[in-house]
PDB file of N, CA and C in Angstrom:
ATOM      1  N   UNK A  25     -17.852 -14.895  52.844  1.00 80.00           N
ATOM      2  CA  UNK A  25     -18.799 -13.919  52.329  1.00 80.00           C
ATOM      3  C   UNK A  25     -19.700 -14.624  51.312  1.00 80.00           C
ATOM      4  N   UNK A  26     -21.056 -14.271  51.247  1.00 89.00           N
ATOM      5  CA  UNK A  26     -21.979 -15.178  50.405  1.00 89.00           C
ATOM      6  C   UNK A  26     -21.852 -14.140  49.075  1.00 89.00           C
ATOM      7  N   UNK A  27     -22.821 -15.002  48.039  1.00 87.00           N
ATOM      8  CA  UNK A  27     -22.732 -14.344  46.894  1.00 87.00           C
ATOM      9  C   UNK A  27     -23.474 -13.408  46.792  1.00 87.00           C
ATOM     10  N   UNK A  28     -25.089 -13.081  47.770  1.00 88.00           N
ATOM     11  CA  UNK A  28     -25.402 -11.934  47.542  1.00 88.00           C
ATOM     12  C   UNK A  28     -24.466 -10.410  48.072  1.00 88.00           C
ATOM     13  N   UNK A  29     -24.202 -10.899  49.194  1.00 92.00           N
ATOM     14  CA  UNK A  29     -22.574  -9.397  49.655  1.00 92.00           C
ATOM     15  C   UNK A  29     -21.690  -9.207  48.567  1.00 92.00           C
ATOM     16  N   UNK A  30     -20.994 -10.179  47.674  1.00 93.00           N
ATOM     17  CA  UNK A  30     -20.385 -10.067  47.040  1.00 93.00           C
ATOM     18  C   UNK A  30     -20.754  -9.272  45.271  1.00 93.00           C
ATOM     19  N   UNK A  31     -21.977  -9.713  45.655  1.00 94.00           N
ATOM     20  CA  UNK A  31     -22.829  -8.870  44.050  1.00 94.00           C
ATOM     21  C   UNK A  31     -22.999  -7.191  44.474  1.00 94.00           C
ATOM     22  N   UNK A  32     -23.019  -6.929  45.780  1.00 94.00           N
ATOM     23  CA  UNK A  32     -23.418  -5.541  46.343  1.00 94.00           C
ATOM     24  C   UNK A  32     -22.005  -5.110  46.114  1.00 94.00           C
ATOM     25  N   UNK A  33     -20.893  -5.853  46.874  1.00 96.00           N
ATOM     26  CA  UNK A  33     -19.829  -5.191  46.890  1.00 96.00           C
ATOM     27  C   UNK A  33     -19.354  -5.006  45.441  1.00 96.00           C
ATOM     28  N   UNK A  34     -19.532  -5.635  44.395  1.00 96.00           N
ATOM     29  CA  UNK A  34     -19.134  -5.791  43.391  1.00 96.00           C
ATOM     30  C   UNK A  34     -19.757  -4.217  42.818  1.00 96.00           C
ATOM     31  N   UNK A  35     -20.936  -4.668  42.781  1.00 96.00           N
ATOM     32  CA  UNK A  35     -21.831  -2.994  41.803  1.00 96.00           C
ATOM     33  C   UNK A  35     -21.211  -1.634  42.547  1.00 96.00           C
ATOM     34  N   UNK A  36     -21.203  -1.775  43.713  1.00 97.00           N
ATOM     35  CA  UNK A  36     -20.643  -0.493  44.445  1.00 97.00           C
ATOM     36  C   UNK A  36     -19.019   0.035  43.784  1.00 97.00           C
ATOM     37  N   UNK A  37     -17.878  -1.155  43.649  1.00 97.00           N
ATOM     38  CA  UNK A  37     -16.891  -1.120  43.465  1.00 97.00           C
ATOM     39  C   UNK A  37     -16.833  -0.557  41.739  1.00 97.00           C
ATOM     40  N   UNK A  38     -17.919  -1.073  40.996  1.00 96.00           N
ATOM     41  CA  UNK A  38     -17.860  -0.935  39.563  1.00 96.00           C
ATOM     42  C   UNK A  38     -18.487   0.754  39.234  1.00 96.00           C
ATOM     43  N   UNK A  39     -19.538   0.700  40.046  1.00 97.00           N
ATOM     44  CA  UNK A  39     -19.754   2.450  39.800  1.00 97.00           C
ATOM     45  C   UNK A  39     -18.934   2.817  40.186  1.00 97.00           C
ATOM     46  N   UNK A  40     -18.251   2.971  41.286  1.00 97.00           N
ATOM     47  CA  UNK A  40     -16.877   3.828  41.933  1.00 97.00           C
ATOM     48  C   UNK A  40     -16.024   4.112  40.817  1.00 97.00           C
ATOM     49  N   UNK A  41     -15.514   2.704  40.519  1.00 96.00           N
ATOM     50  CA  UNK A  41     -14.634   2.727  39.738  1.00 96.00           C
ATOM     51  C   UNK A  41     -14.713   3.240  38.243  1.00 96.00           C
ATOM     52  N   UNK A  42     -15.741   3.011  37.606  1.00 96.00           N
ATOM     53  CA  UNK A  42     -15.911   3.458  36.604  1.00 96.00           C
ATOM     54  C   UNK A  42     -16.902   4.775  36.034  1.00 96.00           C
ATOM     55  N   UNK A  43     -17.568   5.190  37.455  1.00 97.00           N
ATOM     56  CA  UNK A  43     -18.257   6.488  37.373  1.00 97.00           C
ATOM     57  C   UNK A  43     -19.863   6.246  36.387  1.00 97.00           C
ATOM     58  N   UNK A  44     -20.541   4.813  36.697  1.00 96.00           N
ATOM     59  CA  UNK A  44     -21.123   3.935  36.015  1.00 96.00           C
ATOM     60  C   UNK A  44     -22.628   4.090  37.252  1.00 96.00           C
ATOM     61  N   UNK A  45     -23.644   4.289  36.547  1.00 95.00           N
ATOM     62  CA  UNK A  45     -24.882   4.677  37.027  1.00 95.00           C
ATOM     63  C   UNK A  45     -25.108   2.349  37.835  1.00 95.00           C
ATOM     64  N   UNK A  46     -26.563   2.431  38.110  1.00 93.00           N
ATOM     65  CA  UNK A  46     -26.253   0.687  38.820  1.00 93.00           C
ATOM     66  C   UNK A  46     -26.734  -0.222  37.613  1.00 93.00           C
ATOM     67  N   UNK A  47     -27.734   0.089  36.737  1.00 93.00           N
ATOM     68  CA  UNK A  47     -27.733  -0.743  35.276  1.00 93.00           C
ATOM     69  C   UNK A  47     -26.670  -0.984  34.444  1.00 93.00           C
ATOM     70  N   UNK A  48     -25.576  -0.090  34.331  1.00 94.00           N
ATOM     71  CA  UNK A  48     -24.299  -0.756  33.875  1.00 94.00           C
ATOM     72  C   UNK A  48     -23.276  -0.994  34.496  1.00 94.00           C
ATOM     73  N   UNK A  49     -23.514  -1.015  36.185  1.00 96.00           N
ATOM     74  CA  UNK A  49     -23.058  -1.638  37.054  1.00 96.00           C
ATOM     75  C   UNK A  49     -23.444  -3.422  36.360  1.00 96.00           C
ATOM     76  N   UNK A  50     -24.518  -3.386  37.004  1.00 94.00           N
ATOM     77  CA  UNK A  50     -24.896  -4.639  36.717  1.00 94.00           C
ATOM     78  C   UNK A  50     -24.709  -5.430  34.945  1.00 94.00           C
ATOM     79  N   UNK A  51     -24.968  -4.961  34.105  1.00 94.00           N
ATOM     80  CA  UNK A  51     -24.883  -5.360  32.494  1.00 94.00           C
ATOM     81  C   UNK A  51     -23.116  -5.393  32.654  1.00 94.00           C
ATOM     82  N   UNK A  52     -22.190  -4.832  33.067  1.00 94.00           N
ATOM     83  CA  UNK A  52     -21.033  -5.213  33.195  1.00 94.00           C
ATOM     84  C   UNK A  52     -20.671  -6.556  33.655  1.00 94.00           C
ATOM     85  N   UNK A  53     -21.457  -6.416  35.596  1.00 94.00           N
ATOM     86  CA  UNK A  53     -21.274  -7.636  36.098  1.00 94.00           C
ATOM     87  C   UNK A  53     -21.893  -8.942  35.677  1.00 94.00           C
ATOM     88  N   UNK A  54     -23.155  -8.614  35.333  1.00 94.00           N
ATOM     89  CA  UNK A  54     -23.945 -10.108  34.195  1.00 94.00           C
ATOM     90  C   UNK A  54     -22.973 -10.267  32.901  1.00 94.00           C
ATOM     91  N   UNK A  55     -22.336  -9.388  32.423  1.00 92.00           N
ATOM     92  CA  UNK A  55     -21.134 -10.330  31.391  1.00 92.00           C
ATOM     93  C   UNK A  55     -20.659 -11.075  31.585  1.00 92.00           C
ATOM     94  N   UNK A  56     -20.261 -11.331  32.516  1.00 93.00           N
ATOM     95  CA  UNK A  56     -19.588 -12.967  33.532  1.00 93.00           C
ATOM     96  C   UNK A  56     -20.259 -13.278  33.255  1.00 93.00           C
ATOM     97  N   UNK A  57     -20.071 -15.103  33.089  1.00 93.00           N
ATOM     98  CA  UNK A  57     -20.967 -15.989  32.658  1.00 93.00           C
ATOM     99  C   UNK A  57     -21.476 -16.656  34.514  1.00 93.00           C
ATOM    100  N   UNK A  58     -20.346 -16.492  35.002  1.00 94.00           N
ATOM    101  CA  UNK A  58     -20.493 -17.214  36.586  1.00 94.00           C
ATOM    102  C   UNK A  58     -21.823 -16.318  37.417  1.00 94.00           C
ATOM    103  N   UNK A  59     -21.561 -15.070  37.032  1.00 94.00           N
ATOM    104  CA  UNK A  59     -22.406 -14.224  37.782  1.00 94.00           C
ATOM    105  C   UNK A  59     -24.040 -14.362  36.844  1.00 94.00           C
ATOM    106  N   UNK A  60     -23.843 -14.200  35.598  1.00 94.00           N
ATOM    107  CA  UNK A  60     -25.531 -14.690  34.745  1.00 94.00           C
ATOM    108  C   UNK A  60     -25.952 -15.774  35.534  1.00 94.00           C
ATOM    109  N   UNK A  61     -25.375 -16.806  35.309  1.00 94.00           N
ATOM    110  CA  UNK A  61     -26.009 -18.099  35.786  1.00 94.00           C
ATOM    111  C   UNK A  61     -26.007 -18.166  37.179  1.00 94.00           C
ATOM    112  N   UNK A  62     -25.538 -17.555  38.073  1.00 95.00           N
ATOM    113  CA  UNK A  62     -26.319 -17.322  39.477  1.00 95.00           C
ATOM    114  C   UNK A  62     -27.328 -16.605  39.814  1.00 95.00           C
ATOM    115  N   UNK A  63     -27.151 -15.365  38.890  1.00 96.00           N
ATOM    116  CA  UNK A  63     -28.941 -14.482  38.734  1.00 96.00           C
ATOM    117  C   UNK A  63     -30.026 -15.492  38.935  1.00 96.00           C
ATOM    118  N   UNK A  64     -29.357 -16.214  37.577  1.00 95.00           N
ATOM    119  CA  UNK A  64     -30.642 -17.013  37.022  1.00 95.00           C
ATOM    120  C   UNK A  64     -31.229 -17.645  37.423  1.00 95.00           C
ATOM    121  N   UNK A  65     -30.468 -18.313  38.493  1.00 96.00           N
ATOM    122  CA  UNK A  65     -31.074 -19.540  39.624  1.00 96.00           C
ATOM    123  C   UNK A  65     -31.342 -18.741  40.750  1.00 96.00           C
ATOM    124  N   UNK A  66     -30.772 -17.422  40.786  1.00 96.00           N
ATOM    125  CA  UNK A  66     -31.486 -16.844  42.453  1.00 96.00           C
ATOM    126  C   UNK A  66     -32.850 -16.254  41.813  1.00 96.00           C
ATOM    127  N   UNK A  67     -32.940 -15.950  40.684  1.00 96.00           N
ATOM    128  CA  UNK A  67     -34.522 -15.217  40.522  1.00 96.00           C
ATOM    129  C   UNK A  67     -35.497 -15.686  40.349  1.00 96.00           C
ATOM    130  N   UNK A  68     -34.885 -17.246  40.271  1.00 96.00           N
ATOM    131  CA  UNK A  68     -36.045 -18.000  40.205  1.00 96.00           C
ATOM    132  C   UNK A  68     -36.090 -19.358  41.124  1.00 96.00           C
ATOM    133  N   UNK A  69     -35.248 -18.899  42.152  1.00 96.00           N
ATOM    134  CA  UNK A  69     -34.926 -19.851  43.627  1.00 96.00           C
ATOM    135  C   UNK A  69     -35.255 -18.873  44.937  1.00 96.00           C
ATOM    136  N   UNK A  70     -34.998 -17.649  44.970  1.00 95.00           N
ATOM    137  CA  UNK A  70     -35.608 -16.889  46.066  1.00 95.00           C
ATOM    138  C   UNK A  70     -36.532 -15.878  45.945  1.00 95.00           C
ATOM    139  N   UNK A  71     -37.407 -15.813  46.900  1.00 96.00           N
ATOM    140  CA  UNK A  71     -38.892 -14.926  46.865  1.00 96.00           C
ATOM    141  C   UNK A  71     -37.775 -13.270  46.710  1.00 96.00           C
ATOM    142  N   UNK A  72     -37.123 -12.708  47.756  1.00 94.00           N
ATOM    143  CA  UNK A  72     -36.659 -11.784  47.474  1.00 94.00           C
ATOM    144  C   UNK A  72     -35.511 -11.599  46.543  1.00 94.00           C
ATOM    145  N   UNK A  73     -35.214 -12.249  45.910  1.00 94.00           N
ATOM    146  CA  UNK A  73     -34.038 -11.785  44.858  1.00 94.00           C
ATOM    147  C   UNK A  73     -35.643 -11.841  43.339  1.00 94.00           C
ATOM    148  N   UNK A  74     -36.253 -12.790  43.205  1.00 96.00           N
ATOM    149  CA  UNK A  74     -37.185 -12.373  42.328  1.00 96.00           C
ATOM    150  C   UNK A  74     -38.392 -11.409  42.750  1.00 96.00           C
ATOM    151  N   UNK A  75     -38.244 -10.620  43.681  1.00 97.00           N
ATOM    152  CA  UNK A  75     -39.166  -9.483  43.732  1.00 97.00           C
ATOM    153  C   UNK A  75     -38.371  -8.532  43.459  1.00 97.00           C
ATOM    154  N   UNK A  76     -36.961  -8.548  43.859  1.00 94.00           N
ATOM    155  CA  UNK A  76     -36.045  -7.452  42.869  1.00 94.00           C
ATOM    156  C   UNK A  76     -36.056  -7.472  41.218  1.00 94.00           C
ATOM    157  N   UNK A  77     -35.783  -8.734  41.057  1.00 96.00           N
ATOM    158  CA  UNK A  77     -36.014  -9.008  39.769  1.00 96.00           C
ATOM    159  C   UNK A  77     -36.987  -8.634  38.398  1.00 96.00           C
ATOM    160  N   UNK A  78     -38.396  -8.820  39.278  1.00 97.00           N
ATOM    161  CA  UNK A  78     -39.552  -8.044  38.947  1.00 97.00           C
ATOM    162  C   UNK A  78     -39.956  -6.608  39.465  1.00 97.00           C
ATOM    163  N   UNK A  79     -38.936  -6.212  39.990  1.00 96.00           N
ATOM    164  CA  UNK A  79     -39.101  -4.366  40.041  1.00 96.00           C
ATOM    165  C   UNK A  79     -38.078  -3.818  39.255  1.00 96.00           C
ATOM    166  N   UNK A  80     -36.814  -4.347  39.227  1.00 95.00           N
ATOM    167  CA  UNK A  80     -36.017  -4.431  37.627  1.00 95.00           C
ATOM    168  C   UNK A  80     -36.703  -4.072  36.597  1.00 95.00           C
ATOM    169  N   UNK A  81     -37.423  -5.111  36.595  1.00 96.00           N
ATOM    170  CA  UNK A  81     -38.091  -5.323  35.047  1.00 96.00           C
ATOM    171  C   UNK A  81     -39.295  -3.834  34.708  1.00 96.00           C
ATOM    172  N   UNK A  82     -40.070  -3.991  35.854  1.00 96.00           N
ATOM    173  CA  UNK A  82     -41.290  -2.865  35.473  1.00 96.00           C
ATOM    174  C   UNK A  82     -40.419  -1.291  35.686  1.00 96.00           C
ATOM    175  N   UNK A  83     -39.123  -1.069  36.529  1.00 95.00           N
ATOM    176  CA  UNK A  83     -38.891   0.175  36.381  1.00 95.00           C
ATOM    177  C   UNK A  83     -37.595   0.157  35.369  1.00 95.00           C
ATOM    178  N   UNK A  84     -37.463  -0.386  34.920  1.00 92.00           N
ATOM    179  CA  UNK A  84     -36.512  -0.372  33.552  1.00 92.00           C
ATOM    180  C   UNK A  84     -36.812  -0.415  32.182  1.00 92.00           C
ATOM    181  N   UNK A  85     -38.348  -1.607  32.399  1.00 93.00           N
ATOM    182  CA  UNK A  85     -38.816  -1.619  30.654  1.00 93.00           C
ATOM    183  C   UNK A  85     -37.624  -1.973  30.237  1.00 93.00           C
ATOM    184  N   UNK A  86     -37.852  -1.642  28.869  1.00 90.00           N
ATOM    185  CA  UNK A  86     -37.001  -2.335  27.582  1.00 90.00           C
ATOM    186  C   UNK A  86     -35.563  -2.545  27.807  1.00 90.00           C
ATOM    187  N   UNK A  87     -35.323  -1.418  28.810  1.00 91.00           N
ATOM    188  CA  UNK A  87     -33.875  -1.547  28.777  1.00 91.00           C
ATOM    189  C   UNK A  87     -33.792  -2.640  30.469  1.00 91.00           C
ATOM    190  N   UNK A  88     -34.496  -3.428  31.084  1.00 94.00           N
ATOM    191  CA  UNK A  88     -34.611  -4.331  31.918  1.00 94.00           C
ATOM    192  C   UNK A  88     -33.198  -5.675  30.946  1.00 94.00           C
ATOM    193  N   UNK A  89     -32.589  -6.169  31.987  1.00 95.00           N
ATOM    194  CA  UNK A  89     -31.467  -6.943  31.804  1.00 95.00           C
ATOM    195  C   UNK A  89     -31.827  -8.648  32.009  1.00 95.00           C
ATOM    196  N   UNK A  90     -33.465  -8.323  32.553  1.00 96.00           N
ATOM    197  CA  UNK A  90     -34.242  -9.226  32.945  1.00 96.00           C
ATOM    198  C   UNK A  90     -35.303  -9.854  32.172  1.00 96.00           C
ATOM    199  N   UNK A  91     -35.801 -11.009  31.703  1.00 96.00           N
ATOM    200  CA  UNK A  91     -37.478 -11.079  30.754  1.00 96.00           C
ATOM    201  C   UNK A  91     -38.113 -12.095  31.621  1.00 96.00           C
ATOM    202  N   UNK A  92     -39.431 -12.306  31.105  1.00 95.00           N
ATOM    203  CA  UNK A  92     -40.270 -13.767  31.392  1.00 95.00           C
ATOM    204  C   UNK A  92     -39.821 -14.803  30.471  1.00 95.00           C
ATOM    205  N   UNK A  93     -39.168 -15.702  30.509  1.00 91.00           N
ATOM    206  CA  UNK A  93     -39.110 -16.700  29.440  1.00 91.00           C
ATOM    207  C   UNK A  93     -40.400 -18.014  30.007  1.00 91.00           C
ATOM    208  N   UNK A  94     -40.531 -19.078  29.025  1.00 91.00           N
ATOM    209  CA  UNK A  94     -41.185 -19.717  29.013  1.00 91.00           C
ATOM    210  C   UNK A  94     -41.159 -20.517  30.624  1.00 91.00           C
ATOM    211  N   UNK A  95     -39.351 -20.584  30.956  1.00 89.00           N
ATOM    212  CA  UNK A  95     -39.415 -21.654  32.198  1.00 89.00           C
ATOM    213  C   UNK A  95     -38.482 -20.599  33.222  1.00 89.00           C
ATOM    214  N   UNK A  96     -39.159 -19.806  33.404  1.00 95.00           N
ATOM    215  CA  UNK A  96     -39.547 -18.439  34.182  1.00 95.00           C
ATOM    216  C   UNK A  96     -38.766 -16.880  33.834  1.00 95.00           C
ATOM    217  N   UNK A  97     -37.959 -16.461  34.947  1.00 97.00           N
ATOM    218  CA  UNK A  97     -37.240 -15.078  34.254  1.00 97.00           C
ATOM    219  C   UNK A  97     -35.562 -15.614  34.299  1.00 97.00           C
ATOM    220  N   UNK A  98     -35.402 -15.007  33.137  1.00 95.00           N
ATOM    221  CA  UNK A  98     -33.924 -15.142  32.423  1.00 95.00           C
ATOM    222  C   UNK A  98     -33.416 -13.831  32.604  1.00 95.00           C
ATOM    223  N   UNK A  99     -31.561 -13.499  32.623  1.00 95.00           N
ATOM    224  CA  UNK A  99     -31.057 -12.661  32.439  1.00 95.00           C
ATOM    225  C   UNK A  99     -30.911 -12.522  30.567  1.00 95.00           C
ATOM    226  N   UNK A 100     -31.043 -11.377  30.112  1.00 91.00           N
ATOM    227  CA  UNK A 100     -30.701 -11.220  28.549  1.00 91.00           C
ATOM    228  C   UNK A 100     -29.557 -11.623  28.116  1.00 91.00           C
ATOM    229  N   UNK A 101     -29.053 -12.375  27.430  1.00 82.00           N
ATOM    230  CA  UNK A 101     -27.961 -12.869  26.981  1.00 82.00           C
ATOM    231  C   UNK A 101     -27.695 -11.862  26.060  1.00 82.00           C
ATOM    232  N   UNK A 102     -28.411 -11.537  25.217  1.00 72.00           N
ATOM    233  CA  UNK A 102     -27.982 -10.915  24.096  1.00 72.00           C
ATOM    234  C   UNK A 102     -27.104  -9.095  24.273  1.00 72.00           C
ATOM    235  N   UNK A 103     -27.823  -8.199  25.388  1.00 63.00           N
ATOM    236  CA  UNK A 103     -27.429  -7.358  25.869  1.00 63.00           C
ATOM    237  C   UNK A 103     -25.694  -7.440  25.740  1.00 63.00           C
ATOM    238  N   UNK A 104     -25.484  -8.831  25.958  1.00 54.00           N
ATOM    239  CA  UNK A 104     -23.828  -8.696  26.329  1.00 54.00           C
ATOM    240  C   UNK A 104     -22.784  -9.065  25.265  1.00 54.00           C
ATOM    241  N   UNK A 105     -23.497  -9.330  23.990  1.00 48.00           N
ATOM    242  CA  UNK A 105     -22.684  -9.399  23.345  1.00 48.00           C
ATOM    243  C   UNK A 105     -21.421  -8.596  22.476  1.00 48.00           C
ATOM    244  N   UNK A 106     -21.967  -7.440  22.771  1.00 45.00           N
ATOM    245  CA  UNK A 106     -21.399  -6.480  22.251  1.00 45.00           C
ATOM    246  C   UNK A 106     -20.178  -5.637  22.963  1.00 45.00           C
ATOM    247  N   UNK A 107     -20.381  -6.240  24.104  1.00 40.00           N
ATOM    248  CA  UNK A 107     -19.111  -5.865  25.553  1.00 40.00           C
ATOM    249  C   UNK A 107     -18.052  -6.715  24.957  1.00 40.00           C
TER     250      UNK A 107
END
């Protein structure tokens, strides 16, 4: 199973389980450090994982898990510290 099936199966399993809308599906699953740093390189290694990325961002605003950094889009680190 590749890692994008496994990120679907994952968010599906985490709302189930925790009765969790898909933004804290995901801010759960980006607490992993394994799963951040694969975002990070798919959003800015594939055309469709960064067109998700950038519809993230414009229909989430502030609360987006996503930014522009200088050497392209980053997941928020900081969001997770508090988990």
């Amino acid at each position: 199973m590749d890692h994008r099936t496994r990120w679907i199966i994952k968010i599906k399993e985490l709302r189930g389980r925790h009765g969790i809308n898909i933004l804290e599906a995901e801010r759960l699953l980006l607490s992993q450090p394994h799963w951040r740093n694969w975002v990070d390189h798919q959003i800015n290694n594939d055309a469709k994982c960064r067109k998700m990325a950038l519809s993230h961002m414009k229909y989430n605003g502030r609360k987006s898990l996503i930014y522009e950094g200088s050497e392209g889009l980053k997941v928020r680190k900081r969001l997770f510290a508090a988990h």
